[in-house]
Tab-separated table of C-alpha atoms (C1' of nucleotides) in Angstrom:
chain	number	residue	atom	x	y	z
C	262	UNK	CA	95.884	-6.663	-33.762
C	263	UNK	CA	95.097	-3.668	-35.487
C	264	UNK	CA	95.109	-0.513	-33.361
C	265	UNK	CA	92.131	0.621	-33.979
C	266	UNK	CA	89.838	-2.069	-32.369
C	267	UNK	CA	86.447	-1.666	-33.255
C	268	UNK	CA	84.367	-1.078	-30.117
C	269	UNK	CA	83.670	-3.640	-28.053
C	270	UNK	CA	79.875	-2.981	-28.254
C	271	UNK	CA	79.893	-3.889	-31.990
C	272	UNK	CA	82.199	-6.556	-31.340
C	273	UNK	CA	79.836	-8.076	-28.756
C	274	UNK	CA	76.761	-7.805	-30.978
C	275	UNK	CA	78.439	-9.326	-34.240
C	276	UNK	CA	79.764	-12.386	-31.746
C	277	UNK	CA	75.978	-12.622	-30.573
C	278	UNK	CA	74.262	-12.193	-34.016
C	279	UNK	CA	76.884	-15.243	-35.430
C	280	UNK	CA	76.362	-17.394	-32.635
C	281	UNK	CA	72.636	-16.884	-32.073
C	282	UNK	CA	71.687	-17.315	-35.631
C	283	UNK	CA	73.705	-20.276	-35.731
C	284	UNK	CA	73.372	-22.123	-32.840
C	285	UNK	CA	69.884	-20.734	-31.174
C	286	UNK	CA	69.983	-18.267	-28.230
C	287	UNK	CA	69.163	-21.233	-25.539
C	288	UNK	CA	72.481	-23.206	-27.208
C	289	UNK	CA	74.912	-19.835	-26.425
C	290	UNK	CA	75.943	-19.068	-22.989
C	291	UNK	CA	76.746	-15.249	-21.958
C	292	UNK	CA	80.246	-16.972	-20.988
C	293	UNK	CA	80.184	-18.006	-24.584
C	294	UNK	CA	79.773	-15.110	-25.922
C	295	UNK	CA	82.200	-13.391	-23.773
C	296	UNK	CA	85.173	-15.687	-24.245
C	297	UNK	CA	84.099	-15.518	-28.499
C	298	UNK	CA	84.458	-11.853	-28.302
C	299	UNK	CA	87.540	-11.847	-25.433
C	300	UNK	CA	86.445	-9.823	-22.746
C	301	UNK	CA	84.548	-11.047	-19.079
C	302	UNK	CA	81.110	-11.781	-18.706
C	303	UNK	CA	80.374	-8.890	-17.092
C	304	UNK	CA	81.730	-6.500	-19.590
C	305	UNK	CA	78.838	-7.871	-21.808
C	306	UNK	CA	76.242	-7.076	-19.184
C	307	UNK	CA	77.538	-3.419	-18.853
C	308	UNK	CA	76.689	-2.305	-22.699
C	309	UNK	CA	73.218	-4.776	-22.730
C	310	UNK	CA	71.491	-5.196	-19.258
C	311	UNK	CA	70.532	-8.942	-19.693
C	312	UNK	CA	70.475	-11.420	-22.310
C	313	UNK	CA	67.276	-10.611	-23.348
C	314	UNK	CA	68.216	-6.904	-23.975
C	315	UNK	CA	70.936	-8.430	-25.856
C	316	UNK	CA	69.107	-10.485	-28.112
C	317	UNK	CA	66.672	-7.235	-28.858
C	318	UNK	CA	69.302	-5.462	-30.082
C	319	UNK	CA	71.018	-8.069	-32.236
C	320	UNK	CA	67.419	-8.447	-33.829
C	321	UNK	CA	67.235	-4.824	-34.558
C	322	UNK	CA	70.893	-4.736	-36.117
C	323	UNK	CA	69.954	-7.604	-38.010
C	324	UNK	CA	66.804	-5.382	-39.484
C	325	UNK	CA	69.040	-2.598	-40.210
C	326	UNK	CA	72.021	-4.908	-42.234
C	327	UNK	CA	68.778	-6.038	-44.085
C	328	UNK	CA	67.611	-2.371	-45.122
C	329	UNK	CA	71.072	-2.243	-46.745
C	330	UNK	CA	70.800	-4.703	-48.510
C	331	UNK	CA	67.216	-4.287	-49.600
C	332	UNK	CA	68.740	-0.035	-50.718
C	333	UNK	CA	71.214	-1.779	-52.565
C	334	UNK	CA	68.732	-4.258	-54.681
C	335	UNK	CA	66.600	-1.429	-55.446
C	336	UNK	CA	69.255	0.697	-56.592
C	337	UNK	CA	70.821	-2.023	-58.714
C	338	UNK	CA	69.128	-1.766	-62.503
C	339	UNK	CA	70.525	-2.539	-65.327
C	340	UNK	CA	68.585	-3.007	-68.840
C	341	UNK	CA	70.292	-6.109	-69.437
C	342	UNK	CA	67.309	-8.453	-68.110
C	343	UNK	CA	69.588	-10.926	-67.248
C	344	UNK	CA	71.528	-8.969	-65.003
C	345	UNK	CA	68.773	-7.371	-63.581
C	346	UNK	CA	66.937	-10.977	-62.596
C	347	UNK	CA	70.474	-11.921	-61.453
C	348	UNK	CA	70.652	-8.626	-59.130
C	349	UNK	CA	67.471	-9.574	-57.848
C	350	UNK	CA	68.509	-12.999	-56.754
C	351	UNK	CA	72.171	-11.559	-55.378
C	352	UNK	CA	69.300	-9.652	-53.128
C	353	UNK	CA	67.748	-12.564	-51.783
C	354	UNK	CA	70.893	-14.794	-51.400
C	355	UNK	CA	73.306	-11.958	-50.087
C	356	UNK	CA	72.544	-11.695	-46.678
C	357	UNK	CA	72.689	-15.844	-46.471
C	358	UNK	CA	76.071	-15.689	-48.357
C	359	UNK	CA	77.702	-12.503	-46.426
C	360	UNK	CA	76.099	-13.368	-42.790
C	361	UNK	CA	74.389	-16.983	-42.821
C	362	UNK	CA	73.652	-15.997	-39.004
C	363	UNK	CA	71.020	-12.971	-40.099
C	364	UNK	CA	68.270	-15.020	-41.290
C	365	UNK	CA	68.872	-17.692	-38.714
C	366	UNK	CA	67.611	-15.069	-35.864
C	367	UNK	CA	63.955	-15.101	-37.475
C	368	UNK	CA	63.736	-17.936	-35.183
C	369	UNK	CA	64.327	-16.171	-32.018
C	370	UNK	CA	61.458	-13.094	-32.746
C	371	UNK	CA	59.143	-14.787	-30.464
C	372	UNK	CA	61.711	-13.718	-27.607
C	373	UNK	CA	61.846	-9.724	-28.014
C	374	UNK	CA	59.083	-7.616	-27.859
C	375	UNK	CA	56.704	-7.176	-30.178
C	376	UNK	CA	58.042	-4.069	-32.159
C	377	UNK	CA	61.543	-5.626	-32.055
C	378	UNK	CA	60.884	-8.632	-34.010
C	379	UNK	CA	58.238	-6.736	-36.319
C	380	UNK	CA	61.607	-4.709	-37.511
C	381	UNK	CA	63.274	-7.687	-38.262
C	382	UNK	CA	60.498	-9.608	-40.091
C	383	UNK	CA	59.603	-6.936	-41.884
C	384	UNK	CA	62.335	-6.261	-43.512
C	385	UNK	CA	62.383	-10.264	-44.482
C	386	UNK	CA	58.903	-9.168	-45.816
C	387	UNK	CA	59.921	-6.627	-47.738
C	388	UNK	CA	63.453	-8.622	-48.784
C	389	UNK	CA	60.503	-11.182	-50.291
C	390	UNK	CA	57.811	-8.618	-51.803
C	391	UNK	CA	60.345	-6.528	-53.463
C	392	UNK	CA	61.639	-10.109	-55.289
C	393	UNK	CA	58.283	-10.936	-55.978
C	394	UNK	CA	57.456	-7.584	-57.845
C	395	UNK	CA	60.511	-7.659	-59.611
C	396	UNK	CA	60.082	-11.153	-61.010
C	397	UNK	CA	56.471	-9.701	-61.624
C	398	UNK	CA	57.310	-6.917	-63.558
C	399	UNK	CA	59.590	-9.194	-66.091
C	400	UNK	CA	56.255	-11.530	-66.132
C	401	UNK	CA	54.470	-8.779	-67.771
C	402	UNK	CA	57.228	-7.021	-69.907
C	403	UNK	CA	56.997	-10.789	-71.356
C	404	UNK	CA	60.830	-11.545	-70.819
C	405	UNK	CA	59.809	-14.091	-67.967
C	406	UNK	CA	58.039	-17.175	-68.347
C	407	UNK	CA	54.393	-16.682	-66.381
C	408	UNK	CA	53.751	-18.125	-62.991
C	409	UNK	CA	53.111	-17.153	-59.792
C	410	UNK	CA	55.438	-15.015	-58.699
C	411	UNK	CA	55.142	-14.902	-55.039
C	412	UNK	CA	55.149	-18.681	-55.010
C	413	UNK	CA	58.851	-18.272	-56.597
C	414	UNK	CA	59.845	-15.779	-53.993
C	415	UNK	CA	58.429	-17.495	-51.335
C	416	UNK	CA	60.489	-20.605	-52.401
C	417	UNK	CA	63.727	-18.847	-53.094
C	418	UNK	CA	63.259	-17.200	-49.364
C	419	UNK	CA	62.685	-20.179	-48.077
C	420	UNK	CA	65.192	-22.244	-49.363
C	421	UNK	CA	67.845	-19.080	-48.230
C	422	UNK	CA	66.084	-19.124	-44.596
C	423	UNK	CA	66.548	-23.168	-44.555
C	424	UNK	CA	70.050	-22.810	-45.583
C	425	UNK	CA	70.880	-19.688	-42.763
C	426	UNK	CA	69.285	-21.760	-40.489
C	427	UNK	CA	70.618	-25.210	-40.290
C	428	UNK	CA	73.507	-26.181	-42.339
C	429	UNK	CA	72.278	-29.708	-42.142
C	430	UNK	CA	69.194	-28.762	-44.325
C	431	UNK	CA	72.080	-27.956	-47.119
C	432	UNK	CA	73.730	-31.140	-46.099
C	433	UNK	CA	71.029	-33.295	-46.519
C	434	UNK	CA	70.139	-32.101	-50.129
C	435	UNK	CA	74.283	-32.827	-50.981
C	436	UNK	CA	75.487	-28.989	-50.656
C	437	UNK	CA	78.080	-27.722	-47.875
C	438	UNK	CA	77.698	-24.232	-46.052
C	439	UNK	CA	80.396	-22.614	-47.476
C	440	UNK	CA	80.151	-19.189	-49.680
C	441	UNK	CA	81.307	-21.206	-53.013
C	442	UNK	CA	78.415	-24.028	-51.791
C	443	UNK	CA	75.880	-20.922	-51.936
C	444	UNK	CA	77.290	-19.432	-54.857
C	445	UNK	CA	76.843	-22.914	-57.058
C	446	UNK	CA	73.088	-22.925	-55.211
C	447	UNK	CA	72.779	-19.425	-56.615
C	448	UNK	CA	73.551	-20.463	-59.940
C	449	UNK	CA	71.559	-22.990	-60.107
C	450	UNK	CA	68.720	-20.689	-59.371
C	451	UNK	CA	70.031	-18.198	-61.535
C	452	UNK	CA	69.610	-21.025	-64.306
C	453	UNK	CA	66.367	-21.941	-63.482
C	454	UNK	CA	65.042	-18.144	-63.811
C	455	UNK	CA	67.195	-18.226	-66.613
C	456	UNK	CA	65.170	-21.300	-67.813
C	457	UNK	CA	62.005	-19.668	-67.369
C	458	UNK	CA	62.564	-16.848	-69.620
C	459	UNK	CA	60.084	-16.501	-72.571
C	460	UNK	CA	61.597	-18.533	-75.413
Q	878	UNK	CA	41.521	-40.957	-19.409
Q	879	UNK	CA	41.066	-44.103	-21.598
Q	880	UNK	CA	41.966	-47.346	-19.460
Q	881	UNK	CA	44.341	-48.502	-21.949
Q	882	UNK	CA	47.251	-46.158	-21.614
Q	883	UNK	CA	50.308	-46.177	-24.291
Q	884	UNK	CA	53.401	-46.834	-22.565
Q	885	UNK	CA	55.218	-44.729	-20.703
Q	886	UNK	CA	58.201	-44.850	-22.885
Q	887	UNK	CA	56.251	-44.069	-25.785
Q	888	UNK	CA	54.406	-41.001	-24.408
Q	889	UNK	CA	58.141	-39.559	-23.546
Q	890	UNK	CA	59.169	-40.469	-26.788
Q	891	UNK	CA	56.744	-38.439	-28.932
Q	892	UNK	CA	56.732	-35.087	-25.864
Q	893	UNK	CA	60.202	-35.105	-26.499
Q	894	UNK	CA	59.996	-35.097	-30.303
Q	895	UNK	CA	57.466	-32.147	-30.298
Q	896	UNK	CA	59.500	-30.603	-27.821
Q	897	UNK	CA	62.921	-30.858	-29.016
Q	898	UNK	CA	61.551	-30.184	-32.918
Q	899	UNK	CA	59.488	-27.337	-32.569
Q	900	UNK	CA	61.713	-25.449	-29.821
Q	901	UNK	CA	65.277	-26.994	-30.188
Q	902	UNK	CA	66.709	-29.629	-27.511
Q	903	UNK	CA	68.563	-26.291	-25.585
Q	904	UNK	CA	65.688	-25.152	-24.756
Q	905	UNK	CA	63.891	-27.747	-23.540
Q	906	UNK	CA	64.791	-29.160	-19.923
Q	907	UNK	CA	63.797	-32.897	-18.716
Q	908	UNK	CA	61.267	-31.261	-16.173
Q	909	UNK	CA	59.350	-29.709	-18.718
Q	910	UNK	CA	58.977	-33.121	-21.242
Q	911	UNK	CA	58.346	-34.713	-17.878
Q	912	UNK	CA	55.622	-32.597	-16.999
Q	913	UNK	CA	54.388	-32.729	-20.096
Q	914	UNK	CA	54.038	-36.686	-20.261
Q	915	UNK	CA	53.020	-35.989	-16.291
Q	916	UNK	CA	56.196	-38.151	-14.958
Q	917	UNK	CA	58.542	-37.046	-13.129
Q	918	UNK	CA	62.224	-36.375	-14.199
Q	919	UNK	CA	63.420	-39.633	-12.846
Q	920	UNK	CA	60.906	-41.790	-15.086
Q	921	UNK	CA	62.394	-40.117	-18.021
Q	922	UNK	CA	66.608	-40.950	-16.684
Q	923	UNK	CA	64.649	-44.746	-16.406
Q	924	UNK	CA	63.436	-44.807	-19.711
Q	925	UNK	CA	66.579	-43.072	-21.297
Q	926	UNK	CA	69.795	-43.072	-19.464
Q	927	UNK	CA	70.434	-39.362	-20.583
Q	928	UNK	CA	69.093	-36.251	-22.271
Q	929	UNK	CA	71.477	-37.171	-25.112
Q	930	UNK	CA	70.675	-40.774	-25.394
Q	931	UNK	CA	66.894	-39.678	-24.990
Q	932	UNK	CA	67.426	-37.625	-28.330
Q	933	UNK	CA	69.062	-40.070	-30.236
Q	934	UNK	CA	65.900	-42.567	-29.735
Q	935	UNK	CA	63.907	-39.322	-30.709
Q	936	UNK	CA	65.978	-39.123	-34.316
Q	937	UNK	CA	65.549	-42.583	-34.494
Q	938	UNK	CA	62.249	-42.826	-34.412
Q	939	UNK	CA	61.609	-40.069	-36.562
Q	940	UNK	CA	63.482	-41.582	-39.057
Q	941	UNK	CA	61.601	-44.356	-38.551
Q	942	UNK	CA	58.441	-42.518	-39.108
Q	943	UNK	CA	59.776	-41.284	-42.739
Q	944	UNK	CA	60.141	-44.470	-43.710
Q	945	UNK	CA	56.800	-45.127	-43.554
Q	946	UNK	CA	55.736	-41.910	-45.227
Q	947	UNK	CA	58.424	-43.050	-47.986
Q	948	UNK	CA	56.734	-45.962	-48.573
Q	949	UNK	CA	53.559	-45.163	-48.766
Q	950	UNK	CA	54.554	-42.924	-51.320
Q	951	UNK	CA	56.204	-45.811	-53.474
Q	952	UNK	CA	52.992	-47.538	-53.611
Q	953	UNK	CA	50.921	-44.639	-54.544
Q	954	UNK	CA	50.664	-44.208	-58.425
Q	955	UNK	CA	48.191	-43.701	-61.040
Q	956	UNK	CA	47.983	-42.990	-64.418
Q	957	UNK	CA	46.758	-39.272	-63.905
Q	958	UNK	CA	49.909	-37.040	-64.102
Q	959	UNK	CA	48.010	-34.239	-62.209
Q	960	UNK	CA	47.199	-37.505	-59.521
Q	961	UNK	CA	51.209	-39.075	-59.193
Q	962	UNK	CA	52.110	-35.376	-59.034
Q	963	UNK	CA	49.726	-34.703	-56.243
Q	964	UNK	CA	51.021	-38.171	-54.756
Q	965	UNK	CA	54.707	-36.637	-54.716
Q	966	UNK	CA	53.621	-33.360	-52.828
Q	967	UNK	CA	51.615	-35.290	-50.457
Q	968	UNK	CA	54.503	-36.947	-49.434
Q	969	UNK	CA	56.948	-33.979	-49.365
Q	970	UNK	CA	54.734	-32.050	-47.505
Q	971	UNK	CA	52.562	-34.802	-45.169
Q	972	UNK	CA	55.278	-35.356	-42.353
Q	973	UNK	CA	55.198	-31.385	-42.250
Q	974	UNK	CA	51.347	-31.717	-42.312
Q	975	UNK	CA	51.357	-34.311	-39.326
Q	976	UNK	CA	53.997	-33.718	-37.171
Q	977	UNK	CA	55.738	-30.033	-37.984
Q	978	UNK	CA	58.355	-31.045	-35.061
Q	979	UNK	CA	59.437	-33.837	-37.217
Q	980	UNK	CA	62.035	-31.922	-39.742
Q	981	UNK	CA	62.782	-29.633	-36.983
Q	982	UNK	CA	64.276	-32.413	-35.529
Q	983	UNK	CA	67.035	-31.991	-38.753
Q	984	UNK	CA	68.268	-28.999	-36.518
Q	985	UNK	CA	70.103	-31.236	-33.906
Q	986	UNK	CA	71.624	-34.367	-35.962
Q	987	UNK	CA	74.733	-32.751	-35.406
Q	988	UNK	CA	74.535	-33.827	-31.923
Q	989	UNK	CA	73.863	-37.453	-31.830
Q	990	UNK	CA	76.354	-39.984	-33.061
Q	991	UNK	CA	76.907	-39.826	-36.855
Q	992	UNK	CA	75.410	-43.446	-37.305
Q	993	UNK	CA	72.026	-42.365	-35.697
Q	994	UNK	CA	72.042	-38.929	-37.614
Q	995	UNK	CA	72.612	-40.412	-40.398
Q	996	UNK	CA	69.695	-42.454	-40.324
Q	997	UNK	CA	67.276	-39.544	-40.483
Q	998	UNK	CA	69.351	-37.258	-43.063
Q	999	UNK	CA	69.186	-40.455	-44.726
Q	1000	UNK	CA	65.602	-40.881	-44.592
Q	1001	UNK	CA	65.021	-37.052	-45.596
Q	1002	UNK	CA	67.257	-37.444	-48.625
Q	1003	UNK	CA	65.342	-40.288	-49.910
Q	1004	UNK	CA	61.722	-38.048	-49.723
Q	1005	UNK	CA	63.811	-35.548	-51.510
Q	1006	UNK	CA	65.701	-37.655	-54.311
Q	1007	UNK	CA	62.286	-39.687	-54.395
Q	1008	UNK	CA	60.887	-36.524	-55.331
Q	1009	UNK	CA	63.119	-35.172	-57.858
Q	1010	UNK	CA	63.367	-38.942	-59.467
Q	1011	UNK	CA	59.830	-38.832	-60.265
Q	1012	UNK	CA	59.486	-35.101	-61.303
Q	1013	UNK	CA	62.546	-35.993	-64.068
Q	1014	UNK	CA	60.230	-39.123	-65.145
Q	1015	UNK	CA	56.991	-36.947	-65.489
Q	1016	UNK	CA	59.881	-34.631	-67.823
Q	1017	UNK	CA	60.782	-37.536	-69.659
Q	1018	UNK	CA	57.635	-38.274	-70.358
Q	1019	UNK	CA	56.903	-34.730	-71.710
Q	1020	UNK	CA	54.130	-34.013	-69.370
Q	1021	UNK	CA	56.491	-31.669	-67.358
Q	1022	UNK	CA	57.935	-28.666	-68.435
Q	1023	UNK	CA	61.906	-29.377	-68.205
Q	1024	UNK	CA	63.721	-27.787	-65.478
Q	1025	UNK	CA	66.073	-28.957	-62.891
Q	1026	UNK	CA	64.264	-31.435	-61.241
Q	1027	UNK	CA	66.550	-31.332	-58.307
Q	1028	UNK	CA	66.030	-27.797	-57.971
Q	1029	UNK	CA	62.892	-28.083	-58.270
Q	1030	UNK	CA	62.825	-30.829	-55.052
Q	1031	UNK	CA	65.043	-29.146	-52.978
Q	1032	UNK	CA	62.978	-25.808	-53.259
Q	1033	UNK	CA	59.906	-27.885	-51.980
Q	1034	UNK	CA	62.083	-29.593	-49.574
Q	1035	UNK	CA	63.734	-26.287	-48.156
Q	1036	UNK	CA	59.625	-24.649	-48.078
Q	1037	UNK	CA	58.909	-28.414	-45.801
Q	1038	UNK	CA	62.027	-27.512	-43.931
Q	1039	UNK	CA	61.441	-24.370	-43.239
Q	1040	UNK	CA	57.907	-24.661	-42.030
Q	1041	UNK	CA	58.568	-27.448	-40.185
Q	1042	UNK	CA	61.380	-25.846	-38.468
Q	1043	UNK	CA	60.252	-22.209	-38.205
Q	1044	UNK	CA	56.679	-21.186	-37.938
Q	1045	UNK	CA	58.058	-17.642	-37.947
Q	1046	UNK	CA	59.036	-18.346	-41.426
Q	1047	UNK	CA	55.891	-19.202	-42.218
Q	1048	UNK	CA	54.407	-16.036	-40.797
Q	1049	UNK	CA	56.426	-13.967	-42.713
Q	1050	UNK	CA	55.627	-14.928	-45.935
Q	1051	UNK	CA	51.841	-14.444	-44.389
Q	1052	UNK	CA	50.880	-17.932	-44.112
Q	1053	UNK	CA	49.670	-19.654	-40.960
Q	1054	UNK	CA	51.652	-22.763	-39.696
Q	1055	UNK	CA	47.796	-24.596	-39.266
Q	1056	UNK	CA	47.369	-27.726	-41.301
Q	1057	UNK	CA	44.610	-25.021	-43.254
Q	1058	UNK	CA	47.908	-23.274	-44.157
Q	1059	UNK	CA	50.017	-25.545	-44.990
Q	1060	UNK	CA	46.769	-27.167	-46.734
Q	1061	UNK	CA	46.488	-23.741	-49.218
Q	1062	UNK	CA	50.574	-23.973	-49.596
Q	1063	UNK	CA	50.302	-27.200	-50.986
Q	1064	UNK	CA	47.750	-26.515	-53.272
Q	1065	UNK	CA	50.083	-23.375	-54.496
Q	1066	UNK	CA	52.817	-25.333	-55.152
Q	1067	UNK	CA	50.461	-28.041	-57.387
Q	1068	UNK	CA	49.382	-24.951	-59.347
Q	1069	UNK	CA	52.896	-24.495	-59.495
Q	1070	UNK	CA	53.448	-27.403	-60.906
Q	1071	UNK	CA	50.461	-27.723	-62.684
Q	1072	UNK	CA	51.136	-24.277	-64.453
Q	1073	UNK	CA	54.683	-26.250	-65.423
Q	1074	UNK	CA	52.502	-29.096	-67.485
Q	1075	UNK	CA	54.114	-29.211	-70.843
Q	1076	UNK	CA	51.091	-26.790	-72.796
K	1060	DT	C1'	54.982	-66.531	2.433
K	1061	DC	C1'	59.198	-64.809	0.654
K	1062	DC	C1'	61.897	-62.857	-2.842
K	1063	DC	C1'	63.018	-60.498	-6.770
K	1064	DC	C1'	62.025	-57.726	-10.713
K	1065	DT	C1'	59.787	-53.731	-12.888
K	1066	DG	C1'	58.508	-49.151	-12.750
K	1067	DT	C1'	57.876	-44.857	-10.397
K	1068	DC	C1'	58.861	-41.831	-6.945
K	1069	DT	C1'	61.305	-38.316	-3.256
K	1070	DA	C1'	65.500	-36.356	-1.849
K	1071	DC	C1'	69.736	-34.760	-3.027
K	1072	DC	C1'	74.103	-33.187	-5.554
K	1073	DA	C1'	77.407	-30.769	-8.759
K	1074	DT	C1'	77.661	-27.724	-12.220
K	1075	DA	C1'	76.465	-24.073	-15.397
K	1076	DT	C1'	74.206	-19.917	-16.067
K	1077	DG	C1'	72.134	-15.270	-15.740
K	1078	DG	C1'	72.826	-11.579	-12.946
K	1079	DT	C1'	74.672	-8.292	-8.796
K	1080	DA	C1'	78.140	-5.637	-6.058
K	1081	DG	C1'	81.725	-3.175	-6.126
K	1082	DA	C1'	86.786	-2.257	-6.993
K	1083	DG	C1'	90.228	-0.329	-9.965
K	1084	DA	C1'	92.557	1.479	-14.233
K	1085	DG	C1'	92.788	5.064	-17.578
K	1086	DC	C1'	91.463	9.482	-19.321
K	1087	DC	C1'	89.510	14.087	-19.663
K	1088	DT	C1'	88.699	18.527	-17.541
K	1089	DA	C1'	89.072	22.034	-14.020
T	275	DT	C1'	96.937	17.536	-8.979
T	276	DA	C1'	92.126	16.371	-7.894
T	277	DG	C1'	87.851	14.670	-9.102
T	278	DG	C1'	84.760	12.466	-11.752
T	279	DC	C1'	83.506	9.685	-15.746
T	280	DT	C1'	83.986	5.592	-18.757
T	281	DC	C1'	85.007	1.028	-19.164
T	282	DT	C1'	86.563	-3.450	-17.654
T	283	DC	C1'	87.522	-6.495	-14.219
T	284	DT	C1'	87.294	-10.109	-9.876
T	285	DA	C1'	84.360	-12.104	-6.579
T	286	DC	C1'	80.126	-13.705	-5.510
T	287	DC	C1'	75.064	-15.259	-5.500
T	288	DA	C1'	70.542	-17.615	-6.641
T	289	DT	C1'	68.520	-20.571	-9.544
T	290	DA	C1'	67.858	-24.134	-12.988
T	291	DT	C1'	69.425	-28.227	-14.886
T	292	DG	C1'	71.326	-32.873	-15.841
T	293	DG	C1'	72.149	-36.636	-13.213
T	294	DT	C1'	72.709	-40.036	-8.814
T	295	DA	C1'	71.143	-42.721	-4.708
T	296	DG	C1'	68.005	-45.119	-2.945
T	297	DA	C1'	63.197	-45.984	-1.103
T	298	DC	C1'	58.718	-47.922	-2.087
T	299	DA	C1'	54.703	-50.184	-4.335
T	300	DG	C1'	52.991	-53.979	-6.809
T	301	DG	C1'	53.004	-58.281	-9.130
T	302	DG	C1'	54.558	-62.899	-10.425
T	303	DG	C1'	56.997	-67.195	-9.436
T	304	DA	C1'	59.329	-70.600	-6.106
DNA sequence: TCCCCTGTCTACCATATGGTAGAGAGCCTA
DNA sequence: TAGGCTCTCTACCATATGGTAGACAGGGGA
């Protein structure tokens, strides 16, 4: 009950981004949404025109949290190796920790238009590449273990995008969807790069 | 057209598995499985006395269908390495391979009861341990590299996941979700492992 | 032949949902 | 104070959806 409320627009999109990552669009009800955020129905359909538009612009807010976060990798470099593989992986497994919803909504791109989803999956894309280069570069400097380095990233991205998408994938493999769940995962990936370092 | 048609009950059992894994059970309505086996709606509330109880049979099944995949990859074994490894990812990655909607299906345990979700988590946990038990043998043995073979299994088993569940996931990493694709991911991942042979 | 059982259908209903119309409260400016 | 603008609301509508009631066709046994 602060007095400064943040505006009711953002509050509406960070209800819908949660809920639609989570659950799936057709799963959330505008009523849903609405009573999540605490205002009518219609008050949801005065700052997006329909569902739809909605969903659009939760895609491209999900894009832009990404670019963040992508800034933030790149300018994180350190000459400790082990900190800089480990800022690396924080890259990939921030967005799942912070907002599990974000990575969730790749499933909904088929909905928006065209230039709407490309936002969001390219920034995924680029989440993925930049990991992959990184991991690269230590391949060749000779302070990581060869193999294929997009195969690596491609795991760790999937393994994030399985675990913002269905908490039951992490159930099934013995891990709950909590932030200290994802931080053991982490570290257990962490490990494993750490395992892979040149002797 | 053949004159031998598979029952009715079975043709609305696998619709409804495609359907609910690939798109999620929100977005599919009765109407459209219906249409899809070419019943109507009714045929389907005969069959299964609800959407919900419709699902559950789905899981079941699906678990069902595991088990067999399970199996078969108990009985597989040779004395290759490169061979039993190649066994493993088969199995990992063949329900993927052959049905995609299968995993998907993961997405919506939560809403059956526990005992039938459990069956299929169940079922999924097995391909996974299965997995990791024999990676951890081929260690023992010396003819893998060591590493955490449970990390190693639930990577593979979060890439399954996530194909299976998200084709868009697939796309971004700029693979395909054909059987061609998932074909040339498998083989990646047996360099992978092949590249993690003990030199 | 009659009856009942199985399986499929048409017709219908109650509810939930996305969306529209328009009123009213509060605030800024003239 | 008046007028208009921004924002939120109540009331309502059309449609889609899960589900019910019951009719009808066909086949097998008494």
């Amino acid at each position: 009950m602060s007095t400064v409320r943040t505006p009711t627009r953002l509050r509406i999109l960070a209800a819908a981004t949660d809920l639609f990552g989570l659950r799936g669009v057709d799963a959330v009800s505008l009523d849903v949404i609405a009573n999540e955020v605490g205002v009518a129905k219609q008050t949801l359909l005065y700052w997006f025109a329909s569902k739809d538009e909605l969903l659009a612009a939760v895609l491209l807010e999900a894009a832009n949290e990404l670019t963040v976060v992508i800034e933030a990798a790149v300018r994180a470099s350190t000459d400790d190796p082990l900190d800089r593989i480990d800022a690396v992986v924080r890259a990939v497994f921030r967005p799942a920790v912070r907002r599990p919803a974000l990575l969730g909504l790749v499933r909904e791109v088929s909905r928006v238009p065209e230039e709407v989803g490309a936002r969001l999956t390219g920034q995924l894309q680029l989440l993925a590449s930049r990991a992959a280069d990184y991991l690269g570069q230590e391949m060749d400097a000779g302070r990581l273990r060869r193999a294929d380095p997009g195969l690596i990233a491609a795991l760790s991205y999937a393994t994030v995008t399985g675990i913002a998408t269905e908490p039951a994938v992490l159930r099934v493999n013995g891990w709950e969807p909590t932030p200290a769940g994802l931080r053991h995962l982490r570290d257990e990936l962490r490990g494993f790069l750490r395992a892979a370092l040149a002797p």
